[in-house]
Short mmCIF file of N, CA and C in Angstrom, two decimals:
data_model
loop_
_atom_site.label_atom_id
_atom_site.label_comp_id
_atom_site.label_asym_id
_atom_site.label_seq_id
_atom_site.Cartn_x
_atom_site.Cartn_y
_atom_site.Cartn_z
N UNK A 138 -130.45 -127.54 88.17
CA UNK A 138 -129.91 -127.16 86.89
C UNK A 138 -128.86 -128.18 86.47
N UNK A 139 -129.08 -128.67 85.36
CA UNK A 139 -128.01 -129.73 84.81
C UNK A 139 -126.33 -128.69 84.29
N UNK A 140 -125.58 -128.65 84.88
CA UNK A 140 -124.66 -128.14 84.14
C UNK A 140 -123.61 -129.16 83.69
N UNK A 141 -123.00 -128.55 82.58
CA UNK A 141 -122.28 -129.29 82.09
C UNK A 141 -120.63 -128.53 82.14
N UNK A 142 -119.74 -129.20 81.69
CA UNK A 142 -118.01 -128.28 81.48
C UNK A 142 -117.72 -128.25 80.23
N UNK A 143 -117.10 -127.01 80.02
CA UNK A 143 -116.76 -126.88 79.14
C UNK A 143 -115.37 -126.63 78.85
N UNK A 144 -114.50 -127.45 77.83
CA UNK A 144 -113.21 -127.67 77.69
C UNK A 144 -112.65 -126.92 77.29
N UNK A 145 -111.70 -126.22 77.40
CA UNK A 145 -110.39 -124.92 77.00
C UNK A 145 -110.12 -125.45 75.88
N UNK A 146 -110.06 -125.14 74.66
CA UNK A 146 -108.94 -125.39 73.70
C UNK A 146 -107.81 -124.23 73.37
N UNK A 147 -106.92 -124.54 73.43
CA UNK A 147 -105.34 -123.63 73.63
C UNK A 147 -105.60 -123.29 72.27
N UNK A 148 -105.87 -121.99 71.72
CA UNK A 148 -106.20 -121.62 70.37
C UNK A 148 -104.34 -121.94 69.46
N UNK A 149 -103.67 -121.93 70.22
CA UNK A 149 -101.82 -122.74 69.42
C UNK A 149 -102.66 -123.96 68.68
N UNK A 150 -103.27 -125.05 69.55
CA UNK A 150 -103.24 -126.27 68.59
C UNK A 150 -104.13 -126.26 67.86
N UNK A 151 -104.81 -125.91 67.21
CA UNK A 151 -106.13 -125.37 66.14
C UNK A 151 -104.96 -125.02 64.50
N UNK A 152 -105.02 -125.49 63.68
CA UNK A 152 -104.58 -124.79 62.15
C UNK A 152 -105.09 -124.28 62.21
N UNK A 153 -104.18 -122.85 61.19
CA UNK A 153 -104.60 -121.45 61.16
C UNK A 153 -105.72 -121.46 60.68
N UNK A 154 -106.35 -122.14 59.56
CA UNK A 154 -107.65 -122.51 58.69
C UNK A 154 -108.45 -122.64 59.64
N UNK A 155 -108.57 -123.64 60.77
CA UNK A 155 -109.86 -124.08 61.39
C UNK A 155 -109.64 -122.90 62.73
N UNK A 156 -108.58 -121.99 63.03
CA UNK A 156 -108.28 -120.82 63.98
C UNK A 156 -109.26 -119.69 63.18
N UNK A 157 -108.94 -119.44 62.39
CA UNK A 157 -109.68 -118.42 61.48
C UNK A 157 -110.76 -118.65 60.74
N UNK A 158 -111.89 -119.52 60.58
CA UNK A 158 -112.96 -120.51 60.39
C UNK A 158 -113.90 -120.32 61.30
N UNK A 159 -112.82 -120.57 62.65
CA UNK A 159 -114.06 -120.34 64.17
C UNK A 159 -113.95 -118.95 64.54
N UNK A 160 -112.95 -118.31 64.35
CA UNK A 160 -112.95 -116.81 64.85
C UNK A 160 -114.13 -116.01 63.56
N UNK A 161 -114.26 -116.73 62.60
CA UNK A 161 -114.93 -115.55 61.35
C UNK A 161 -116.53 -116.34 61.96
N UNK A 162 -116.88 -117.70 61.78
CA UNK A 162 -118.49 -117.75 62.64
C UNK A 162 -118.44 -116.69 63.38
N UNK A 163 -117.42 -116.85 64.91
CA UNK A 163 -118.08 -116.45 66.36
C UNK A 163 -118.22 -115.05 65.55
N UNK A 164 -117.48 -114.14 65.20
CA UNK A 164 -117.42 -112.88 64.86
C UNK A 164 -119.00 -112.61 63.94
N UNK A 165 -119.33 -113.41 63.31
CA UNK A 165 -120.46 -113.42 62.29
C UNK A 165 -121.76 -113.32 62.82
N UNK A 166 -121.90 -113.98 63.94
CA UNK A 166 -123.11 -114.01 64.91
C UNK A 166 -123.28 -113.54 66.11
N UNK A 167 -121.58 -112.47 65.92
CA UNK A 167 -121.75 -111.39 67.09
C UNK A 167 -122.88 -110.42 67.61
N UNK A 168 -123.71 -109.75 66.59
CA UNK A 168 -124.40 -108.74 66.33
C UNK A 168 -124.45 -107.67 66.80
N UNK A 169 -123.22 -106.94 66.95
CA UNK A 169 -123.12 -105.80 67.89
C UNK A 169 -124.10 -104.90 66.61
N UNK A 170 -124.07 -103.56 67.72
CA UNK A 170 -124.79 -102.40 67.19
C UNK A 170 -123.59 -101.23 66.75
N UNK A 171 -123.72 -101.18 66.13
CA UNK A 171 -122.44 -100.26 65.72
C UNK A 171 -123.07 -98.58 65.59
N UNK A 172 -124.15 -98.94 65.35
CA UNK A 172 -124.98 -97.42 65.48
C UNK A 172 -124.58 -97.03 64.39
N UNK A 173 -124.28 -95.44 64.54
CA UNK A 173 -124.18 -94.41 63.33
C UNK A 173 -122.68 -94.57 62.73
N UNK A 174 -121.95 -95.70 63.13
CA UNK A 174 -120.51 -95.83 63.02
C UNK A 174 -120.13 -96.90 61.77
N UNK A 175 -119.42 -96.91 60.96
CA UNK A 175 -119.07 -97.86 59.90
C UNK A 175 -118.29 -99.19 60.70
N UNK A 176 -118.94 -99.93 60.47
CA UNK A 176 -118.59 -101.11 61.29
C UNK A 176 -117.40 -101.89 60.72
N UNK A 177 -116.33 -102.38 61.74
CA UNK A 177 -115.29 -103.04 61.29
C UNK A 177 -115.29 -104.57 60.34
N UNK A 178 -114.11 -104.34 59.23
CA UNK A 178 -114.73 -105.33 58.68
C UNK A 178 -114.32 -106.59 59.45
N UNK A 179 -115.10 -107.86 58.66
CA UNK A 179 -114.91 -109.50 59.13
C UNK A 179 -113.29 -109.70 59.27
N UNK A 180 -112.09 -109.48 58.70
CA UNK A 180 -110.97 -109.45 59.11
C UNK A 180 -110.46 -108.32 60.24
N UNK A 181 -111.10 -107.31 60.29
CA UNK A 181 -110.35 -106.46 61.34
C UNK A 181 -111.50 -107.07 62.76
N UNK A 182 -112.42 -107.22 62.84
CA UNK A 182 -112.93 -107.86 63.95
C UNK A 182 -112.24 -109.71 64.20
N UNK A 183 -111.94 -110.31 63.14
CA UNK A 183 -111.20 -111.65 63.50
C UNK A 183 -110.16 -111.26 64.24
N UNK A 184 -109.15 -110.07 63.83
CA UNK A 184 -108.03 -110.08 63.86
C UNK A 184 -107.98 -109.56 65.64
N UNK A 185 -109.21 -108.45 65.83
CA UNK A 185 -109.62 -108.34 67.38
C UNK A 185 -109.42 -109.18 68.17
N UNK A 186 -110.02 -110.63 67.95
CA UNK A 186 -110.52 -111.61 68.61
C UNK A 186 -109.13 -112.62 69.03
N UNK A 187 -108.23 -112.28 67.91
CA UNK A 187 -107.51 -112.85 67.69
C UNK A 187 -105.83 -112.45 68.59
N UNK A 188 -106.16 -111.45 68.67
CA UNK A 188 -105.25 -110.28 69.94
C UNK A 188 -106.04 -110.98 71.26
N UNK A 189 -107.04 -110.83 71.38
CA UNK A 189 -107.74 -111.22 72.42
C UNK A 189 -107.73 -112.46 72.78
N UNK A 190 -107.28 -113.73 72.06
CA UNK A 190 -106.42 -115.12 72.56
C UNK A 190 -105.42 -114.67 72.90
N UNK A 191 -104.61 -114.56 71.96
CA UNK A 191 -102.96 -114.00 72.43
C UNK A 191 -103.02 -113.71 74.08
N UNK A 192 -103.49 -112.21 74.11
CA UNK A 192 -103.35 -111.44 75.07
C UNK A 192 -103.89 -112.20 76.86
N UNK A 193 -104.99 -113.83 76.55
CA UNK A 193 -105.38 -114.31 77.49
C UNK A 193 -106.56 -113.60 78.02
N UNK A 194 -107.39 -112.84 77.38
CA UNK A 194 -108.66 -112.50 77.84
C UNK A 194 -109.76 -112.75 77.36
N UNK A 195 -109.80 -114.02 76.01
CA UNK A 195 -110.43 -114.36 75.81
C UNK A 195 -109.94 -116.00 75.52
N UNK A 196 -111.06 -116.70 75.80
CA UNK A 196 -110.36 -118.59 75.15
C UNK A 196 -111.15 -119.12 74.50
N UNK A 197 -110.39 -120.24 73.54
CA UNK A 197 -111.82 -120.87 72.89
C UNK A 197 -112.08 -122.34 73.50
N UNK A 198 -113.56 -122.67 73.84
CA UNK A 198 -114.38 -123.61 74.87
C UNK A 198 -114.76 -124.50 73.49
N UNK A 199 -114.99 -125.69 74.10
CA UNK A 199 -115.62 -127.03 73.59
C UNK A 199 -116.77 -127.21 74.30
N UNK A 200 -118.01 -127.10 73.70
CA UNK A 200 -118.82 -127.37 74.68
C UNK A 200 -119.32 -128.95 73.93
N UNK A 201 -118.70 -130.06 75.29
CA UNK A 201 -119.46 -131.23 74.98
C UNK A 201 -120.50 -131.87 74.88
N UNK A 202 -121.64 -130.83 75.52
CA UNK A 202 -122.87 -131.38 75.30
C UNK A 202 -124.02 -131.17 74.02
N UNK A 203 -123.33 -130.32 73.28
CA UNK A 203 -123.65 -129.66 71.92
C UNK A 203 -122.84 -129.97 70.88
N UNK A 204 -121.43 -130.60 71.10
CA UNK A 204 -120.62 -130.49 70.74
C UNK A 204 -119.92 -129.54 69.36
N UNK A 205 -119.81 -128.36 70.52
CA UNK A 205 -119.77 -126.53 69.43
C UNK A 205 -118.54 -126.20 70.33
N UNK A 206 -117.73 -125.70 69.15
CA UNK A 206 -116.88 -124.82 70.11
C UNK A 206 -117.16 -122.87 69.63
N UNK A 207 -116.55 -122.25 70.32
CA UNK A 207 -117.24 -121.10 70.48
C UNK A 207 -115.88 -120.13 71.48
N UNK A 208 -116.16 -119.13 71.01
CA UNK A 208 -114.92 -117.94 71.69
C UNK A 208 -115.96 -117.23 73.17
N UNK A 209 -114.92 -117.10 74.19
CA UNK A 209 -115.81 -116.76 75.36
C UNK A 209 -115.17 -116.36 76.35
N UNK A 210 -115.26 -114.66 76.81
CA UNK A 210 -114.13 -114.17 77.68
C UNK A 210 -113.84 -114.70 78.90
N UNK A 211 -112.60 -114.83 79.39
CA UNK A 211 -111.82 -115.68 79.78
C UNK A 211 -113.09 -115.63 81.35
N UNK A 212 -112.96 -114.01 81.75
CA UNK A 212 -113.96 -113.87 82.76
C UNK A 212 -115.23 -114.50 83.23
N UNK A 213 -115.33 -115.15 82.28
CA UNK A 213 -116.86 -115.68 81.89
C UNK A 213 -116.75 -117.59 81.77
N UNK A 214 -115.40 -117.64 82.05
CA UNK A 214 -115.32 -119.00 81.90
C UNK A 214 -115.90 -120.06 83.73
N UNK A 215 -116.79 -120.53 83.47
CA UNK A 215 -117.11 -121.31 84.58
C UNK A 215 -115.94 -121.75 85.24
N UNK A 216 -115.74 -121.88 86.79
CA UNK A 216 -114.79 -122.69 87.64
C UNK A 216 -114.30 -123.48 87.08
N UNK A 217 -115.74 -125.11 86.87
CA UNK A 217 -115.27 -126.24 86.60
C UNK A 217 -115.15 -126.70 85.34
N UNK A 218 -114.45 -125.37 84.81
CA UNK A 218 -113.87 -125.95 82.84
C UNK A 218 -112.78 -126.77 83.16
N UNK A 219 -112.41 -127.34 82.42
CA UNK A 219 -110.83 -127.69 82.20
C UNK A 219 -110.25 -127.52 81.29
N UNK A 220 -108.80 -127.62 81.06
CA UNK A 220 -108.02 -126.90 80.56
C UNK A 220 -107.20 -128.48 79.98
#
């Protein structure tokens, strides 16, 4: 398997524009099922995601071989990322 690393970006150095840009994609192509429930809107799910940097349980990755970055719980982050 070819793997590749994928780079931490400290969601601090990102402008709020290109912070809230990538949080409204990742959020956009989430596709949860919300079922019989009125689903949260595109700002109250950014603003989720957005607690969820803060708080360190989620980070946003660079992936260099695609070159995409993308939100991805912290749990889930491969060993050999760097930071």
């Amino acid at each position: 398997m070819n793997r590749h690393r994928f780079v931490v970006v400290p969601f601090e150095q990102l402008s709020p524009e290109a912070l809230t840009g990538l949080l409204e994609a990742y959020v956009n192509r989430e596709g949860t099922d919300y079922g019989h429930m009125i689903p949260p809107s595109l700002r109250e799910k950014v603003d989720q995601v957005r607690r969820q940097l803060k708080e360190g349980s989620a980070v946003i990755v660079f992936d260099p071989a695609d070159q995409s970055c993308t939100v991805m719980p912290r749990h889930k982050l491969p060993a050999d990322s760097t930071f």
